[in-house]
Short mmCIF file of C-alpha atoms and ligand atoms in Angstrom, two decimals:
data_model
loop_
_atom_site.label_atom_id
_atom_site.label_comp_id
_atom_site.label_asym_id
_atom_site.label_seq_id
_atom_site.Cartn_x
_atom_site.Cartn_y
_atom_site.Cartn_z
CA MET A 1 5.01 -8.82 -28.05
CA LEU A 2 5.03 -5.19 -27.41
CA SER A 3 7.08 -3.69 -30.59
CA TYR A 4 8.62 -0.40 -29.98
CA GLU A 5 9.77 0.72 -33.48
CA ASN A 6 8.21 3.29 -35.30
CA LYS A 7 5.28 3.67 -32.52
CA VAL A 8 4.01 7.53 -31.17
CA ILE A 9 3.57 6.91 -27.48
CA LEU A 10 1.46 8.41 -24.25
CA ALA A 11 4.08 9.16 -21.91
CA PRO A 12 3.82 8.98 -17.93
CA MET A 13 2.40 11.45 -16.62
CA VAL A 14 1.31 11.41 -12.82
CA ARG A 15 -2.13 11.83 -12.25
CA ILE A 16 -3.24 12.60 -16.01
CA GLY A 17 -2.05 9.10 -17.17
CA THR A 18 -5.36 7.25 -15.63
CA LEU A 19 -7.41 5.23 -17.46
CA PRO A 20 -9.79 7.60 -19.50
CA MET A 21 -6.65 9.36 -20.74
CA ARG A 22 -4.86 6.32 -22.13
CA LEU A 23 -8.10 5.10 -23.46
CA LEU A 24 -8.79 8.34 -25.11
CA ALA A 25 -5.11 8.47 -26.50
CA LEU A 26 -5.56 4.98 -27.79
CA ARG A 27 -8.44 6.17 -29.75
CA TYR A 28 -7.29 9.24 -31.11
CA GLY A 29 -4.39 6.98 -32.60
CA ALA A 30 -1.54 6.70 -30.10
CA ASP A 31 0.04 2.91 -30.38
CA ILE A 32 1.46 2.92 -26.93
CA VAL A 33 0.12 4.27 -23.59
CA TYR A 34 2.45 4.85 -20.44
CA SER A 35 0.14 4.67 -17.15
CA GLU A 36 1.39 7.57 -14.49
CA GLU A 37 4.31 6.67 -12.27
CA LEU A 38 2.88 4.02 -9.56
CA ILE A 39 5.17 3.64 -6.32
CA ASP A 40 5.60 -0.36 -5.75
CA TRP A 41 4.97 -0.09 -2.28
CA LYS A 42 1.33 0.95 -3.14
CA PHE A 43 0.72 -2.35 -5.44
CA LEU A 44 2.21 -4.69 -2.59
CA ARG A 45 -0.73 -3.33 -0.22
CA SER A 46 -3.45 -4.02 -2.97
CA LYS A 47 -5.48 -6.72 -4.30
CA ARG A 48 -6.13 -7.33 -7.56
CA ARG A 49 -10.03 -7.48 -8.62
CA TYR A 50 -12.23 -7.88 -11.51
CA ASN A 51 -15.00 -5.37 -11.91
CA ASP A 52 -17.70 -6.79 -13.34
CA ILE A 53 -19.65 -3.62 -13.55
CA LEU A 54 -17.24 -1.97 -15.44
CA ASN A 55 -15.38 -4.78 -17.10
CA THR A 56 -12.05 -3.35 -15.72
CA VAL A 57 -9.18 -5.20 -13.81
CA ASP A 58 -8.67 -2.83 -10.60
CA PHE A 59 -5.84 -2.69 -8.16
CA VAL A 60 -7.48 -1.58 -4.86
CA ASP A 61 -5.62 -0.11 -1.95
CA GLN A 62 -6.61 -2.84 0.94
CA THR A 63 -5.74 0.25 3.65
CA ASP A 64 -8.19 2.46 2.05
CA GLY A 65 -10.17 1.18 -1.13
CA THR A 66 -8.91 3.44 -3.13
CA ILE A 67 -7.85 2.24 -6.91
CA VAL A 68 -3.99 2.45 -7.47
CA PHE A 69 -4.10 0.97 -11.31
CA ARG A 70 -7.50 0.11 -13.41
CA THR A 71 -7.45 -0.99 -16.87
CA CYS A 72 -9.14 -3.48 -19.41
CA LEU A 73 -9.43 -5.35 -22.38
CA GLU A 74 -8.96 -2.27 -24.68
CA GLU A 75 -6.14 -1.36 -23.64
CA LYS A 76 -3.85 -4.53 -22.80
CA GLU A 77 -1.86 -5.10 -25.50
CA LYS A 78 -0.72 -1.40 -25.36
CA VAL A 79 -0.48 -0.28 -21.52
CA VAL A 80 3.22 0.38 -20.33
CA LEU A 81 3.16 0.25 -16.22
CA GLN A 82 5.95 2.39 -15.13
CA LEU A 83 6.92 1.80 -11.71
CA GLY A 84 8.32 4.43 -9.11
CA THR A 85 11.13 1.43 -7.08
CA CYS A 86 14.35 2.03 -5.54
CA ASN A 87 14.25 -2.45 -4.79
CA ALA A 88 14.91 -5.50 -7.50
CA GLU A 89 12.65 -7.44 -4.76
CA ARG A 90 10.10 -5.15 -4.53
CA ALA A 91 10.03 -4.19 -8.16
CA LEU A 92 10.00 -8.13 -9.06
CA LYS A 93 6.62 -8.65 -6.59
CA VAL A 94 4.72 -5.83 -7.94
CA ALA A 95 5.87 -6.73 -11.67
CA LYS A 96 4.80 -10.21 -11.20
CA LEU A 97 1.12 -9.59 -9.53
CA LEU A 98 0.94 -7.25 -12.91
CA GLU A 99 2.40 -9.61 -15.66
CA ASN A 100 -0.67 -11.00 -17.12
CA ASP A 101 -2.43 -7.61 -17.25
CA VAL A 102 0.00 -5.13 -19.15
CA ALA A 103 1.71 -5.18 -21.97
CA ALA A 104 5.41 -4.08 -20.37
CA ILE A 105 6.72 -2.52 -17.48
CA ASP A 106 8.83 0.60 -17.43
CA ILE A 107 10.84 1.81 -14.65
CA ASN A 108 11.22 4.96 -14.09
CA MET A 109 14.85 6.38 -13.95
CA GLY A 110 14.36 10.18 -15.11
CA CYS A 111 11.44 12.20 -11.98
CA PRO A 112 13.65 14.47 -10.20
CA LYS A 113 11.02 15.48 -7.68
CA GLU A 114 12.28 15.62 -3.60
CA PHE A 115 10.36 12.82 -3.09
CA SER A 116 11.68 10.41 -5.53
CA ILE A 117 15.00 11.11 -4.77
CA LYS A 118 14.88 11.09 -1.30
CA GLY A 119 13.55 7.18 -1.79
CA GLY A 120 16.57 6.34 -4.13
CA MET A 121 14.09 6.05 -6.97
CA GLY A 122 13.19 8.43 -9.87
CA VAL A 123 16.60 10.16 -11.26
CA ALA A 124 18.48 8.88 -8.16
CA LEU A 125 19.33 5.74 -9.94
CA LEU A 126 21.01 6.99 -12.61
CA LYS A 127 23.44 8.14 -9.75
CA ASP A 128 23.72 4.52 -8.76
CA THR A 129 23.64 2.67 -12.26
CA GLU A 130 24.46 -0.72 -9.99
CA LYS A 131 21.18 -0.62 -8.77
CA ALA A 132 19.48 0.07 -11.72
CA CYS A 133 21.07 -2.41 -13.62
CA THR A 134 20.10 -5.05 -10.93
CA ILE A 135 16.43 -3.99 -11.08
CA LEU A 136 16.41 -4.30 -14.71
CA LYS A 137 18.64 -7.15 -14.88
CA THR A 138 16.07 -8.99 -12.07
CA LEU A 139 12.88 -8.14 -14.03
CA VAL A 140 14.17 -8.83 -17.37
CA ASP A 141 14.99 -12.46 -16.36
CA ASN A 142 12.29 -12.83 -14.39
CA LEU A 143 9.14 -11.58 -16.78
CA SER A 144 7.26 -12.77 -20.05
CA ILE A 145 6.69 -9.15 -21.16
CA PRO A 146 9.18 -6.50 -22.14
CA VAL A 147 11.01 -4.46 -19.48
CA THR A 148 12.13 -0.70 -20.38
CA CYS A 149 13.22 2.70 -18.26
CA LYS A 150 12.76 6.15 -19.08
CA ILE A 151 15.91 8.33 -18.17
CA ARG A 152 17.09 11.87 -19.05
CA ILE A 153 20.37 12.77 -20.15
CA PHE A 154 23.67 14.03 -18.13
CA GLU A 155 25.44 16.63 -19.38
CA THR A 156 27.77 15.40 -22.18
CA PRO A 157 26.69 12.72 -24.94
CA GLU A 158 29.13 10.69 -24.02
CA LYS A 159 28.13 10.55 -20.21
CA THR A 160 24.76 9.60 -21.23
CA LEU A 161 26.09 6.85 -23.82
CA GLU A 162 28.17 5.35 -21.23
CA VAL A 163 25.35 4.93 -18.80
CA VAL A 164 22.70 3.78 -21.35
CA ASN A 165 25.16 0.99 -22.57
CA LYS A 166 25.11 -0.35 -18.87
CA LEU A 167 21.06 -0.38 -18.85
CA VAL A 168 21.20 -1.60 -22.30
CA ASN A 169 23.30 -4.75 -21.37
CA THR A 170 20.58 -6.01 -18.84
CA GLY A 171 18.28 -6.56 -21.58
CA ILE A 172 15.76 -4.32 -22.18
CA HIS A 173 13.33 -4.30 -24.82
CA ALA A 174 13.52 -0.18 -25.71
CA ILE A 175 14.58 3.11 -23.28
CA ALA A 176 13.10 6.47 -23.16
CA ILE A 177 15.04 9.43 -23.35
CA HIS A 178 13.92 12.71 -21.97
CA GLY A 179 16.05 15.41 -23.60
CA ARG A 180 17.00 17.07 -20.01
CA THR A 181 19.64 16.77 -17.74
CA LYS A 182 17.87 16.05 -13.79
CA ASP A 183 18.44 19.43 -13.38
CA GLU A 184 16.53 21.10 -16.85
CA ARG A 185 13.32 22.24 -16.59
CA PRO A 186 10.37 21.90 -19.01
CA GLN A 187 10.98 25.71 -20.09
CA HIS A 188 14.53 24.34 -20.94
CA ALA A 189 15.43 23.51 -24.64
CA VAL A 190 15.27 20.03 -25.37
CA HIS A 191 18.59 18.54 -26.59
CA THR A 192 17.99 16.82 -29.35
CA ASP A 193 21.31 16.21 -30.22
CA ILE A 194 22.45 13.90 -27.17
CA ILE A 195 19.25 11.76 -27.82
CA GLN A 196 20.38 11.16 -31.59
CA TYR A 197 24.27 10.81 -30.36
CA VAL A 198 22.83 7.81 -27.83
CA ALA A 199 20.39 6.37 -30.70
CA GLU A 200 22.95 6.30 -33.67
CA ARG A 201 25.24 4.23 -31.20
CA ILE A 202 22.57 1.71 -29.28
CA SER A 203 20.92 -1.41 -30.72
CA ILE A 204 17.78 -1.18 -28.87
CA PRO A 205 14.53 0.89 -29.97
CA VAL A 206 15.01 4.92 -28.85
CA ILE A 207 12.35 6.71 -27.92
CA ALA A 208 12.29 10.59 -27.78
CA ASN A 209 10.98 12.18 -25.21
CA GLY A 210 10.86 16.31 -24.16
CA GLY A 211 9.68 17.64 -27.70
CA SER A 212 6.13 19.16 -26.61
CA LYS A 213 7.00 22.86 -26.90
CA GLU A 214 7.78 22.23 -30.61
CA ILE A 215 4.97 19.41 -31.08
CA GLU A 216 1.81 22.12 -32.02
CA LYS A 217 0.31 19.37 -34.31
CA TYR A 218 0.60 15.75 -35.47
CA THR A 219 3.11 16.36 -38.23
CA ASP A 220 5.54 18.17 -35.74
CA ILE A 221 5.81 14.51 -34.10
CA PHE A 222 7.43 13.26 -37.21
CA LYS A 223 9.84 16.71 -37.00
CA PHE A 224 11.04 15.56 -33.35
CA LYS A 225 11.48 12.09 -34.65
CA GLU A 226 13.78 13.29 -37.67
CA MET A 227 15.67 15.86 -35.27
CA THR A 228 16.33 13.39 -33.07
CA GLY A 229 17.16 10.12 -35.24
CA CYS A 230 15.04 8.06 -33.40
CA THR A 231 12.51 5.21 -34.48
CA SER A 232 9.50 6.25 -31.55
CA VAL A 233 8.73 9.46 -30.08
CA MET A 234 6.71 9.97 -26.57
CA LEU A 235 4.64 12.90 -25.87
CA ALA A 236 3.57 14.30 -22.23
CA ARG A 237 2.41 18.11 -22.07
CA ALA A 238 1.15 18.32 -26.03
CA ALA A 239 -1.19 15.17 -25.05
CA GLU A 240 -2.00 16.34 -20.94
CA TRP A 241 -3.42 19.85 -23.35
CA ASN A 242 -4.97 18.55 -26.58
CA CYS A 243 -5.02 14.43 -26.90
CA SER A 244 -6.32 14.72 -30.22
CA ILE A 245 -2.57 15.40 -31.38
CA PHE A 246 -2.08 11.95 -31.76
CA ARG A 247 -4.98 12.02 -34.68
CA LYS A 248 -3.69 11.86 -37.79
CA ASP A 249 -6.67 13.55 -39.47
CA GLY A 250 -5.76 16.80 -37.33
CA MET A 251 -6.54 18.02 -34.03
CA LEU A 252 -9.56 18.58 -32.46
CA PRO A 253 -11.72 21.69 -30.80
CA MET A 254 -11.11 21.32 -27.09
CA ASP A 255 -14.79 21.20 -26.46
CA THR A 256 -14.98 18.62 -28.45
CA VAL A 257 -11.63 16.63 -26.63
CA ILE A 258 -13.27 17.25 -22.91
CA THR A 259 -16.49 15.84 -24.12
CA GLU A 260 -14.72 12.67 -25.65
CA TYR A 261 -12.84 12.58 -22.19
CA LEU A 262 -15.87 12.80 -19.73
CA LYS A 263 -17.61 10.05 -21.29
CA LEU A 264 -14.81 7.99 -20.76
CA ALA A 265 -14.17 9.11 -17.22
CA VAL A 266 -18.20 8.73 -16.89
CA ASP A 267 -17.78 5.16 -18.44
CA TYR A 268 -15.14 3.83 -16.52
CA ASP A 269 -16.31 5.60 -13.27
CA ASN A 270 -13.22 7.93 -12.89
CA SER A 271 -12.85 9.64 -9.40
CA PRO A 272 -14.09 13.04 -9.90
CA SER A 273 -10.87 14.99 -8.58
CA ASN A 274 -8.79 13.02 -11.11
CA SER A 275 -11.52 13.73 -13.97
CA LYS A 276 -10.94 17.45 -12.64
CA TYR A 277 -7.68 17.88 -12.74
CA CYS A 278 -7.25 16.01 -16.04
CA ILE A 279 -10.16 18.56 -17.27
CA GLN A 280 -7.97 21.45 -15.27
CA ASN A 281 -4.67 20.69 -17.64
CA ILE A 282 -6.92 21.08 -20.46
CA LEU A 283 -8.44 24.00 -19.77
CA ARG A 284 -5.37 25.94 -18.83
CA ASP A 285 -5.65 29.70 -18.78
CA LEU A 286 -9.23 29.76 -19.77
CA GLN A 287 -10.08 28.60 -16.29
CA GLU A 288 -9.95 32.17 -16.06
CA THR A 289 -13.05 32.98 -18.04
CA PRO A 290 -16.77 32.42 -16.17
CA ARG A 291 -17.50 29.01 -17.57
CA GLY A 292 -13.99 28.17 -15.67
CA ARG A 293 -15.05 29.60 -12.46
CA LYS A 294 -17.95 27.48 -12.80
CA PHE A 295 -15.90 24.31 -13.42
CA LEU A 296 -13.41 24.80 -10.84
CA GLU A 297 -16.11 25.12 -8.20
CA CYS A 298 -18.05 21.66 -9.26
CA GLN A 299 -17.28 18.56 -7.14
CA THR A 300 -19.46 15.51 -8.22
CA LEU A 301 -18.81 14.06 -11.81
CA GLU A 302 -22.34 15.00 -12.68
CA GLN A 303 -21.90 18.54 -11.99
CA ILE A 304 -18.79 18.66 -14.46
CA CYS A 305 -20.76 17.13 -17.24
CA ALA A 306 -23.35 19.58 -17.31
CA ILE A 307 -21.29 21.92 -18.17
CA TRP A 308 -20.57 19.76 -21.51
CA ASP A 309 -23.97 19.15 -21.57
CA LEU A 310 -23.17 15.17 -20.53
CA ASP A 311 -25.14 15.37 -17.16
CA GLU A 312 -27.98 13.03 -18.38
CA TYR A 313 -25.34 10.47 -19.61
CA CYS A 314 -23.49 10.57 -16.59
CA VAL A 315 -26.50 10.01 -14.56
CA GLU A 316 -27.94 7.93 -16.38
CA LYS A 317 -24.70 5.75 -16.47
CA GLN A 318 -24.08 5.91 -12.95
CA SER A 319 -27.81 4.52 -12.43
CA GLU A 320 -27.15 1.39 -14.32
CA TYR A 321 -23.82 0.77 -12.41
CA GLN A 322 -26.08 1.82 -9.25
CA LYS A 323 -28.74 -1.42 -10.00
CA LYS A 324 -25.82 -3.49 -11.11
CA GLY A 325 -23.67 -2.40 -8.12
CA ILE A 326 -26.54 -4.38 -5.64
CA LYS A 327 -25.01 -7.58 -7.06
CA GLY A 328 -21.86 -7.30 -5.26
CA ARG A 329 -19.63 -4.40 -6.87
CA TRP A 330 -16.14 -6.88 -6.77
CA GLN A 331 -15.66 -10.27 -8.08
CA VAL A 332 -12.50 -12.32 -7.62
CA SER A 333 -10.27 -12.43 -10.81
CA PRO A 334 -10.83 -14.70 -13.60
C1 FNR B 1 5.68 14.22 -16.24
N1 FNR B 1 6.63 13.47 -16.68
C2 FNR B 1 6.42 11.93 -15.77
N2 FNR B 1 7.75 11.72 -16.17
C3 FNR B 1 7.83 9.90 -16.17
O1 FNR B 1 8.81 9.39 -16.14
N3 FNR B 1 6.98 9.83 -14.59
C4 FNR B 1 5.82 10.88 -14.53
O2 FNR B 1 4.99 9.91 -13.64
C5 FNR B 1 5.66 11.94 -14.59
N4 FNR B 1 5.02 12.65 -14.42
C6 FNR B 1 4.27 14.05 -15.17
C7 FNR B 1 3.59 14.50 -14.84
C8 FNR B 1 3.04 15.70 -15.68
C9 FNR B 1 1.59 16.49 -15.52
C10 FNR B 1 4.09 16.09 -16.87
C11 FNR B 1 3.62 17.64 -17.55
C12 FNR B 1 5.06 15.32 -16.88
C13 FNR B 1 7.66 13.99 -17.22
C14 FNR B 1 7.06 13.46 -18.88
O3 FNR B 1 6.70 12.38 -19.09
C15 FNR B 1 8.25 13.70 -20.00
O4 FNR B 1 9.43 13.23 -19.86
C16 FNR B 1 8.60 14.89 -19.92
O5 FNR B 1 7.11 16.46 -19.90
C17 FNR B 1 8.89 15.57 -21.16
O6 FNR B 1 8.26 15.70 -22.20
P1 FNR B 1 7.01 16.68 -23.25
O7 FNR B 1 5.98 17.36 -21.86
O8 FNR B 1 8.34 17.54 -24.20
O9 FNR B 1 6.54 15.55 -23.94
#
């Protein structure tokens, strides 16, 4: 059973938290990795397939063949699937589909985007705590793996604690707290005092989140942990920019991180568009350089790989997969 004590965690990030980035984070030293938020109905129209070429478990959208979620044995004991949902029954159906492939299920109760709020998901659940608790309790009562949620704080420590206590009473294993309110944005200061107030008063592990602006190196993670009084810390942007933040032995240069990321993207046949997006978020301002502009023109994984001298690696792997693919790409899951 996954423990949430004393952990350094890759936060859920849409489009960033796909398999190659999760594996990279684990290899650099992250203890737990969250998937990007995936909406329940996407899973409900997908089928679980064992991919015997890549040795992955794929949830494939039956309407368009896209891969909703790809995972593998290397992360099985450490990957947390984050669900976007507003409905207990649907959430349970999906969680049951995933129960044997992931280490835990997390419910997103912090997303402030219009798409989520209009659908009654994300931070909307913090307004409707009855519904939030029904979702969590339904999952806790019917799953063999831990259930958690990720929330934002309210304006006061007291109100935050009041809501957290209701959520904790459902039997969840841990709670991640992003120290900003629903109206605050990443540039606003993170309220470590409110996270600390809650962490001191509840009995389950609290995962502190929101400190990336001040986390520039590995040791900063533990300063944030101390400031928030939490047992565990979760990183989003610091990891998005340079995933080697999880390395005890210090961060690696950007080009090394991109090279290692790209190898995983090739190994796991990640889509060129998703791989490109992740690299864009590592390069950031450097997209304005001549090399950055060349990168932005790339459309295939091979073209991207060529910029980091991995084109041969990419071509070889892809032809190996193509040859194996003749036997048929999808096998019904073992
Ligand atoms: C996020 N965040 C987020 N949160 C969540 O619960 N589910 C998600 O899918 C996403 N997606 C996402 C994408 C990207 C690109 C970013 C930068 C952020 C929020 C994230 O998990 C975290 O709560 C905040 O970024 C604050 O933590 P940091 O960045 O200060 O470590």
